Short mmCIF file of C-alpha atoms in Angstrom, two decimals:
data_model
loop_
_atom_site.label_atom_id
_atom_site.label_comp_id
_atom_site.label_asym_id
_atom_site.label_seq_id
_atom_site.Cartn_x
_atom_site.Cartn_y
_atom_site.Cartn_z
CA UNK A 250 23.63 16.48 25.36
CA UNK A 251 26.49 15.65 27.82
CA UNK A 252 27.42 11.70 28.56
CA UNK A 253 25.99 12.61 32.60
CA UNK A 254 22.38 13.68 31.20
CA UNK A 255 22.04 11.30 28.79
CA UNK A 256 22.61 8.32 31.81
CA UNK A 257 20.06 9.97 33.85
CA UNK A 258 17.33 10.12 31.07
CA UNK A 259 18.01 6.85 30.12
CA UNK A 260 17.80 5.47 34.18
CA UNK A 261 14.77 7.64 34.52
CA UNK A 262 13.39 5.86 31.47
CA UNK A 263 14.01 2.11 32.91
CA UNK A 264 12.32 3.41 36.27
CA UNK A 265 8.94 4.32 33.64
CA UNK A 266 9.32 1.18 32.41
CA UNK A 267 9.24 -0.80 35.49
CA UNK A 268 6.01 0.79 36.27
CA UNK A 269 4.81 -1.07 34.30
CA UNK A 270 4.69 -4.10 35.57
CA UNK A 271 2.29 -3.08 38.15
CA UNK A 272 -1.43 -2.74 37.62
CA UNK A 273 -1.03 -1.16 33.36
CA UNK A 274 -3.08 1.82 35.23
CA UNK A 275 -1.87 5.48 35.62
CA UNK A 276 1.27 6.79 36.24
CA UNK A 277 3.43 6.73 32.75
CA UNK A 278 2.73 3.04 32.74
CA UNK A 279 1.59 0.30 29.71
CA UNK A 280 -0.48 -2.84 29.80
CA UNK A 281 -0.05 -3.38 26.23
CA UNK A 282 2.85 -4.58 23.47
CA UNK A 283 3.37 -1.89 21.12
CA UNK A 284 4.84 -3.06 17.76
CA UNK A 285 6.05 -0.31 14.80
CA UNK A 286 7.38 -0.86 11.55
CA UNK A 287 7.64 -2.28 8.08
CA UNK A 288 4.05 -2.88 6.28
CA UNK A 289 5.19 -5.75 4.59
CA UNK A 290 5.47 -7.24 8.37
CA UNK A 291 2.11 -5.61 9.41
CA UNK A 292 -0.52 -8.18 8.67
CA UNK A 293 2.00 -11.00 9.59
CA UNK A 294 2.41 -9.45 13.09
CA UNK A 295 -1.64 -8.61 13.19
CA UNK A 296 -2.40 -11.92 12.34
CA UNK A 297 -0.46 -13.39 15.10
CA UNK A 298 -1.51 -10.45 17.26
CA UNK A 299 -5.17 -12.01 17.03
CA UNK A 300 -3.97 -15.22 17.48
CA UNK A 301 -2.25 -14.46 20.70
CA UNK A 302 -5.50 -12.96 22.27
CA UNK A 303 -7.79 -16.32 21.38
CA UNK A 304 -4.98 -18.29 23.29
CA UNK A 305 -4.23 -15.70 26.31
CA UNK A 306 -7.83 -14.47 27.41
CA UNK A 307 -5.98 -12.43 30.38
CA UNK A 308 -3.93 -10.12 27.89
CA UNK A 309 -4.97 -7.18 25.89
CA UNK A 310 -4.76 -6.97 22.33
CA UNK A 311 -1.32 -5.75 20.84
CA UNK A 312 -1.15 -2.17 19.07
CA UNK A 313 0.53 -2.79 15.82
CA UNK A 314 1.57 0.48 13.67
CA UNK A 315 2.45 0.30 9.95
CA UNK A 316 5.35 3.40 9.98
CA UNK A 317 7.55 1.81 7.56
CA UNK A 318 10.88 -0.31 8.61
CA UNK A 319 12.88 2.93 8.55
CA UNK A 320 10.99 5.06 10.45
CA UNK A 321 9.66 2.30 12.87
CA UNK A 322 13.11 1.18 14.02
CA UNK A 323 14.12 4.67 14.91
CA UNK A 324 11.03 4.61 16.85
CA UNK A 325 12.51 1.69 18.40
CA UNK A 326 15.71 3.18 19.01
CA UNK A 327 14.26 6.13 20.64
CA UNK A 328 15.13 4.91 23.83
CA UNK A 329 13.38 2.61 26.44
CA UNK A 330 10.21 3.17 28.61
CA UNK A 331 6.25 2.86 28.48
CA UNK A 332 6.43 5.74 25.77
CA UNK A 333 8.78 3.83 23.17
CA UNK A 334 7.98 0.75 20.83
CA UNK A 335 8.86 -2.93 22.69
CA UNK A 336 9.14 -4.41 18.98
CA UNK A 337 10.25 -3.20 15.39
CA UNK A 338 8.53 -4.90 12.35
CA UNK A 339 11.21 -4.82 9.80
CA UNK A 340 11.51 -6.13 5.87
CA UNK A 341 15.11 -5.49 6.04
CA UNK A 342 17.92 -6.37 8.85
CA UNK A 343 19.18 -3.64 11.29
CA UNK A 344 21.70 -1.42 9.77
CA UNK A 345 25.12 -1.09 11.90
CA UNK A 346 24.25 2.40 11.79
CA UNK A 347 20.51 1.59 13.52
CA UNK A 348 22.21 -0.59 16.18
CA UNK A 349 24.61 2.24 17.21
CA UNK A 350 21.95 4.28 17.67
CA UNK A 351 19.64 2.27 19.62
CA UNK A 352 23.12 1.48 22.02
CA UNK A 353 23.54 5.16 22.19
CA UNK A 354 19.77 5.81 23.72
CA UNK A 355 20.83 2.92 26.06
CA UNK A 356 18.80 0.01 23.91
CA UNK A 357 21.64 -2.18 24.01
CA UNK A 358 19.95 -5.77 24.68
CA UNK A 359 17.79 -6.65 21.11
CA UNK A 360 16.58 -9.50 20.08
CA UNK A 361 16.52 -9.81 16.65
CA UNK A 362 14.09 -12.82 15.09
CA UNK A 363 14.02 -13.76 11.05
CA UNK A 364 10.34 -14.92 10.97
CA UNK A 365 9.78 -15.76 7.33
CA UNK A 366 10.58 -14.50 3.76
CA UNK A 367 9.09 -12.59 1.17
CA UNK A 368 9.86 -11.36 -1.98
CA UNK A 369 9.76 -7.98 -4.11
CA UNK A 370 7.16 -8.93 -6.32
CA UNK A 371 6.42 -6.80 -9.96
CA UNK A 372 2.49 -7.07 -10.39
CA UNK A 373 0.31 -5.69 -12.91
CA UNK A 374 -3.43 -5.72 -13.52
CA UNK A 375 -5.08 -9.71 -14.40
CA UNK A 376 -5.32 -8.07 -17.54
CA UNK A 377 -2.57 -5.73 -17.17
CA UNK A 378 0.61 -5.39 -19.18
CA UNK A 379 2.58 -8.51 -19.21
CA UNK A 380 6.59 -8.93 -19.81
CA UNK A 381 9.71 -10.49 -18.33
CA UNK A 382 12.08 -8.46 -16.87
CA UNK A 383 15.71 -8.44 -15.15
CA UNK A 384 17.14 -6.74 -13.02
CA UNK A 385 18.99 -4.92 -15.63
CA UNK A 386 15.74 -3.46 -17.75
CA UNK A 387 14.21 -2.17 -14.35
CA UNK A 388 17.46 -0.42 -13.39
CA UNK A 389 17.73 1.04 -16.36
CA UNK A 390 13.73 1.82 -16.84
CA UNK A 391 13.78 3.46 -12.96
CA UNK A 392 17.53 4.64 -12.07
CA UNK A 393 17.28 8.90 -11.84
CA UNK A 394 20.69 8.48 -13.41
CA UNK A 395 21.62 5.23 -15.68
CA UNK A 396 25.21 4.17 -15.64
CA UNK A 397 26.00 7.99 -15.14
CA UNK A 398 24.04 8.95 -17.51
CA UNK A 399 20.70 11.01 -18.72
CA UNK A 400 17.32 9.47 -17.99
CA UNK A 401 15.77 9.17 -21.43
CA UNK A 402 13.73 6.06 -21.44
CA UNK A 403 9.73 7.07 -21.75
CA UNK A 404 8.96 3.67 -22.63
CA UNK A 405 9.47 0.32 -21.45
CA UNK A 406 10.68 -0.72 -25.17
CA UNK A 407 13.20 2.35 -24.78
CA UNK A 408 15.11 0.07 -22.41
CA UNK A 409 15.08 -3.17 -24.58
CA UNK A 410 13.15 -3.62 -27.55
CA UNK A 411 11.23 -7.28 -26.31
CA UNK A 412 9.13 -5.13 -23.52
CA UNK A 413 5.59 -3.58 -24.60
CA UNK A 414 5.74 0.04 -26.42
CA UNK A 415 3.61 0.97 -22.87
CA UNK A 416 4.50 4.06 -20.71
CA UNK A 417 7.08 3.33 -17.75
CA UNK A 418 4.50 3.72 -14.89
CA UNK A 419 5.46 2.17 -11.71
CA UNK A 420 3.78 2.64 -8.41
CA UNK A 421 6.05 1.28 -5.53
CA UNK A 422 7.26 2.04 -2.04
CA UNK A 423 8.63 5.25 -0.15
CA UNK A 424 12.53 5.56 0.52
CA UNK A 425 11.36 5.03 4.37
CA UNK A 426 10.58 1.53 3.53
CA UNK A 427 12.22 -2.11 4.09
CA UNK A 428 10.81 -2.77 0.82
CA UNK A 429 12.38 0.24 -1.05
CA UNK A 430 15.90 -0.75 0.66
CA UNK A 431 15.43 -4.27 -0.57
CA UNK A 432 14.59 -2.88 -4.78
CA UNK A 433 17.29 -0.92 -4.39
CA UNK A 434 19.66 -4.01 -2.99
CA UNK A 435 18.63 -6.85 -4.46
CA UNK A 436 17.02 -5.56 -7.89
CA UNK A 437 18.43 -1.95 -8.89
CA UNK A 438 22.25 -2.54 -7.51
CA UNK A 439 22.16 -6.33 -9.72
CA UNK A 440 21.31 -4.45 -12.41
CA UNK A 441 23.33 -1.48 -12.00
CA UNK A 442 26.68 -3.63 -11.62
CA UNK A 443 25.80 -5.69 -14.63
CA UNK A 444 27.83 -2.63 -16.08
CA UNK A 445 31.69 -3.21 -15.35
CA UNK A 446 32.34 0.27 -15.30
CA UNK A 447 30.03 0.56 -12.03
CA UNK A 448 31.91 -2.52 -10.49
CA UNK A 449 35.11 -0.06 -10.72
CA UNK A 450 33.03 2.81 -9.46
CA UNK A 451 32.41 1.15 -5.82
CA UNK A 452 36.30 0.66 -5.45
CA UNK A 453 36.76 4.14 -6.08
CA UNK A 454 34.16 6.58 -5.32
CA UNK A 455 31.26 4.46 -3.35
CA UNK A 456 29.15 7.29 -2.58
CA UNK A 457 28.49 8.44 -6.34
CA UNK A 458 28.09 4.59 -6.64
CA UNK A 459 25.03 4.44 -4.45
CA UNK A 460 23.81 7.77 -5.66
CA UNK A 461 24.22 6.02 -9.59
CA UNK A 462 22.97 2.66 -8.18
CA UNK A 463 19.99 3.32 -6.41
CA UNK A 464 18.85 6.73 -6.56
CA UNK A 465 14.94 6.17 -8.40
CA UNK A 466 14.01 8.68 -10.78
CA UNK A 467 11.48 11.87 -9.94
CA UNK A 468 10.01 12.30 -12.79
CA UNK A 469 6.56 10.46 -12.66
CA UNK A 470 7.61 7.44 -14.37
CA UNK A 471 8.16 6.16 -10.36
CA UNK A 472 5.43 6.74 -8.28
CA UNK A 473 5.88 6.48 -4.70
CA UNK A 474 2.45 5.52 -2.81
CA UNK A 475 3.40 5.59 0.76
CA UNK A 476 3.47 2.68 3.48
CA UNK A 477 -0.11 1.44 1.98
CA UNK A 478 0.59 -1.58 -0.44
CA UNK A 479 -3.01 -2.01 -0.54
CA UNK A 480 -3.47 1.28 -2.30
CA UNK A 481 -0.78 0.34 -4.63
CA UNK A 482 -2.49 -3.04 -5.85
CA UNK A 483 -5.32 -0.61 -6.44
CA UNK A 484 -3.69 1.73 -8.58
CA UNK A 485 -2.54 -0.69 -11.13
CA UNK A 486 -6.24 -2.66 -10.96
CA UNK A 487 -7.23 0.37 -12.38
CA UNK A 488 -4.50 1.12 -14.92
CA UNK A 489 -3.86 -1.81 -17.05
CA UNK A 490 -0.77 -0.13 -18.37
CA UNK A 491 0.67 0.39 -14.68
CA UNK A 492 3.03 -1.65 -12.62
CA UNK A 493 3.36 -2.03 -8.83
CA UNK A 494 6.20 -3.38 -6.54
CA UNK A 495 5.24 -4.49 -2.95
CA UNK A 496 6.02 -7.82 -0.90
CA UNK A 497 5.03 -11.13 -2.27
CA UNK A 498 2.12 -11.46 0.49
CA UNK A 499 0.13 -8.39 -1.41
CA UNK A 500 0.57 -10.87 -4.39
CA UNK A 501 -0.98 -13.89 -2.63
CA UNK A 502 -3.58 -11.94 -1.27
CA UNK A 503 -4.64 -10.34 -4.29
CA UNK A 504 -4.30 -13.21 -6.69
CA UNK A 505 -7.88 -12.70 -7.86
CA UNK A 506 -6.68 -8.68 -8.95
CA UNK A 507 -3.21 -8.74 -9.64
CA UNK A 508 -0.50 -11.17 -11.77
CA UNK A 509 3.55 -11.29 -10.81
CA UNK A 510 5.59 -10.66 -13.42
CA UNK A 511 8.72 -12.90 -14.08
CA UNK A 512 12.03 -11.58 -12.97
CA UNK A 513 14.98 -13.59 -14.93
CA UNK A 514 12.82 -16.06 -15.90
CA UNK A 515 11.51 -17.00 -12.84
CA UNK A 516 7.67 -16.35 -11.29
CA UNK A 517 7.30 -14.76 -7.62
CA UNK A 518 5.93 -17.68 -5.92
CA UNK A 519 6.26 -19.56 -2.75
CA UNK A 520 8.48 -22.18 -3.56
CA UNK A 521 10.77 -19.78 -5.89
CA UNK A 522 11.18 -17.71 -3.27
CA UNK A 523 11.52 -20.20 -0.29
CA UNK A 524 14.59 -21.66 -2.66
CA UNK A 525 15.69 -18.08 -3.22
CA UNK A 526 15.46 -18.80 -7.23
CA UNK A 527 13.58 -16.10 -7.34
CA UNK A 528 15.72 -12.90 -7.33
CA UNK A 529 13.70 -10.65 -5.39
CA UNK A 530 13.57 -13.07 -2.19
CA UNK A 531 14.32 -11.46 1.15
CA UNK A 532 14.39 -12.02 5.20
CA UNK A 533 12.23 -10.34 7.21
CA UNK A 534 12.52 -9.59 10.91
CA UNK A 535 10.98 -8.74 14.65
CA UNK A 536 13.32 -7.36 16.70
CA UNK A 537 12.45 -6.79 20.26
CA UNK A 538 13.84 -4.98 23.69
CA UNK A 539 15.07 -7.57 26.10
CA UNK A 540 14.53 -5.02 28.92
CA UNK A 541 10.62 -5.22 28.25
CA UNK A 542 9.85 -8.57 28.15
CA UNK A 543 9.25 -8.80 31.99
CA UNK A 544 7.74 -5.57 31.70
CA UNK A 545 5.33 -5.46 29.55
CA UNK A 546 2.14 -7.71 30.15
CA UNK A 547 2.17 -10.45 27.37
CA UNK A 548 5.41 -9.70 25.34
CA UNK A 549 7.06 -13.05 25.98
CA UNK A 550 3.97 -14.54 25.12
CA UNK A 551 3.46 -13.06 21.78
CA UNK A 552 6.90 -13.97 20.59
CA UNK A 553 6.13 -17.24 21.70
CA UNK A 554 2.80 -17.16 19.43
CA UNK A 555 5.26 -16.23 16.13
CA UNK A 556 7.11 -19.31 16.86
CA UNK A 557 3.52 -21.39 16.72
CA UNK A 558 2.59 -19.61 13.56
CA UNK A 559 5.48 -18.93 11.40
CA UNK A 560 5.72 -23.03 9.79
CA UNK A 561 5.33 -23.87 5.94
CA UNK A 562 1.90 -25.54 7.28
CA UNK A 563 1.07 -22.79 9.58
CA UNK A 564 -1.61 -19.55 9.47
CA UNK A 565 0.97 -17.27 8.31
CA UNK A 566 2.02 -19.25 5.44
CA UNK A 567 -1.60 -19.12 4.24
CA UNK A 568 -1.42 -15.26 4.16
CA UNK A 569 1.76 -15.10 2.08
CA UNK A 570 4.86 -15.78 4.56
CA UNK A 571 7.16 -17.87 3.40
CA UNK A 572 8.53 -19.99 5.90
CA UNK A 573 12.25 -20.10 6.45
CA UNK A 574 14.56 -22.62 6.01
CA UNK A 575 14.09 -25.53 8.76
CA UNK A 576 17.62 -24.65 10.43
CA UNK A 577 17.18 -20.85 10.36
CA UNK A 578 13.79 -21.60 11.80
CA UNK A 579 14.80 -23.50 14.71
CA UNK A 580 17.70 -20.86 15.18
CA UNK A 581 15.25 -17.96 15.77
CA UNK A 582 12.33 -20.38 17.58
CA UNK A 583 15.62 -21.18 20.40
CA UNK A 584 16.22 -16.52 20.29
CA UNK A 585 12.46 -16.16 20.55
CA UNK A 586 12.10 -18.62 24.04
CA UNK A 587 15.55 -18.18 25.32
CA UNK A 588 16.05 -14.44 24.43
CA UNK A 589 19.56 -14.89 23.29
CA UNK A 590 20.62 -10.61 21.98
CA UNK A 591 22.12 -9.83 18.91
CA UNK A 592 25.65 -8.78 19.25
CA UNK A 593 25.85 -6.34 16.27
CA UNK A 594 28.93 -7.66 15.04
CA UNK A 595 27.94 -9.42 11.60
CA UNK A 596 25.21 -5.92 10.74
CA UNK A 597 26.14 -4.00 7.81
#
């Protein structure tokens, strides 16, 4: 597509998109937010979704879609208009690569808003299999490729003899999820570079590094389940022997089902996590086109209603978010009124 085409679809798009701040009617036009992304995010953003109808009577209800943070910020990216997302749920930040992209399709003004934490939380059954891990044993229990090497471990005592002689069964997220990028950074890579030889590797060959680091193996003993970590809570309820990986919020919500299980020592809870003692902790994000906020009926307002709902004593936090440190909180509360853009520089 030549550099004169591209302008004029994305011009033709910003036309669409001021239609809709007419009458939401006919004509290629919107009269409601449209949010994709990360599931972790989902019942955060549906929670304050609700919350911003009871206080905004006038406005309709948002649509939120659960796509996965990979999928739902090149959604996002698409472009701008009534047919492409306003906001992108994610469990993960932007990627440099994700940024480009979006500047390319002529999103170039993003707002980007950390609106809690969460953690990668290892659950099994109440009366499930129980053990501590590290990041180490579940490298080495999951990685296709261990250190370089063959994929022999069946069971979970083949990778260090104080786990449970139980299967390796793990049901956890797809590779289009936030969550799946964060096991692979903050739980797989740990325990892949507790090997020096790996350490080396990255100097001098950092795609076989990756590929050794975090490539999860096919062979049944990782099950993916999709963007539903409600199905994945149910698949080790009804396998005692099973273990799941999803965001710490699944945990809370499913206290009654499910128990966390320790990573170096430490439980997934909320005040391991909000201290970031707990390994698997993690940011999550709303990001948001600048261009739609006058736009779209409502958008301002519902960023306005995360900033009501996103304290340690507020509705989120008794659905699993953990709220984020008071200065990062009042950082993103000041981006969410004054719609200050992210400038790409610091994204990876």
């Amino acid at each position: 597509m030549s550099k004169t085409i591209k302008i004029a679809m994305i011009a033709a798009s910003a036309l669409a998109l001021s239609a809709c701040g007419d009458t939401g009617g006919a004509g290629g036009s919107r009269d409601s937010i449209r949010a994709v992304g990360s599931s972790t995010v989902f019942p955060f953003a549906k929670a304050v979704a609700e919350s911003f109808v009871r206080s905004n009577a006038g406005f309709k209800s948002p649509i939120i879609e659960s796509t996965g943070t990979g999928g739902g910020i090149k959604l996002f990216c698409a472009g701008l208009g009534p047919d492409t997302p306003d906001m992108a749920n994610a469990s993960r930040r932007m990627k440099a690569s994700e940024f480009a992209t979006c500047a390319e399709n002529g999103v170039t003004d993003i707002i980007e808003l950390q609106v809690g934490l969460d953690g990668i939380a290892f659950a099994s059954a109440k009366d499930g299999i129980t053990m501590s891990l590290t990041p180490k044993m579940v490298y080495e229990a999951l990685a296709a490729s261990p250190y370089g090497k063959e994929q022999t471990a069946k069971n979970w005592s083949d990778v260090d003899p104080s786990l449970p002689n139980k299967p390796i069964l793990v049901y956890g997220p797809p590779s289009t999820s936030g969550t799946r990028d964060a096991l692979k950074e903050l739980i797989l890579e740990a325990g892949c570079k507790t090997d020096p030889a790996m350490k080396d590797l990255k100097e001098s060959d950092e795609d076989r590094y990756d590929q050794l680091c975090t490539e999860v193996r096919s062979d049944g003993a990782y099950v993916d389940q999709g963007e539903q970590d409600n199905l994945i809570v149910q698949k080790i309820e009804g396998n005692s022997d099973a273990v799941g990986v999803f965001g710490y919020s699944y945990l809370e919500e499913n206290a009654n089902k499910v128990q966390g299980l320790p990573m170096n020592g430490v439980d997934p809870t909320y005040e391991n996590i909000s201290s970031f003692n707990y390994p698997g902790a993690r940011p999550l994000f709303v990001y948001v086109k600048k261009a739609h906020l006058d736009a779209i009926p409502g958008l301002k307002e519902y960023l306005g209603e995360w900033t009501k709902s996103w304290a340690k004593d507020g509705p989120l936090a008794k659905i699993g978010l953990v709220a984020s440190p008071d200065d990062v909180m009042a950082k993103n509360a000041k981006a969410a009124t004054e719609y200050t853009t992210l400038d790409g520089s610091e994204l990876k």
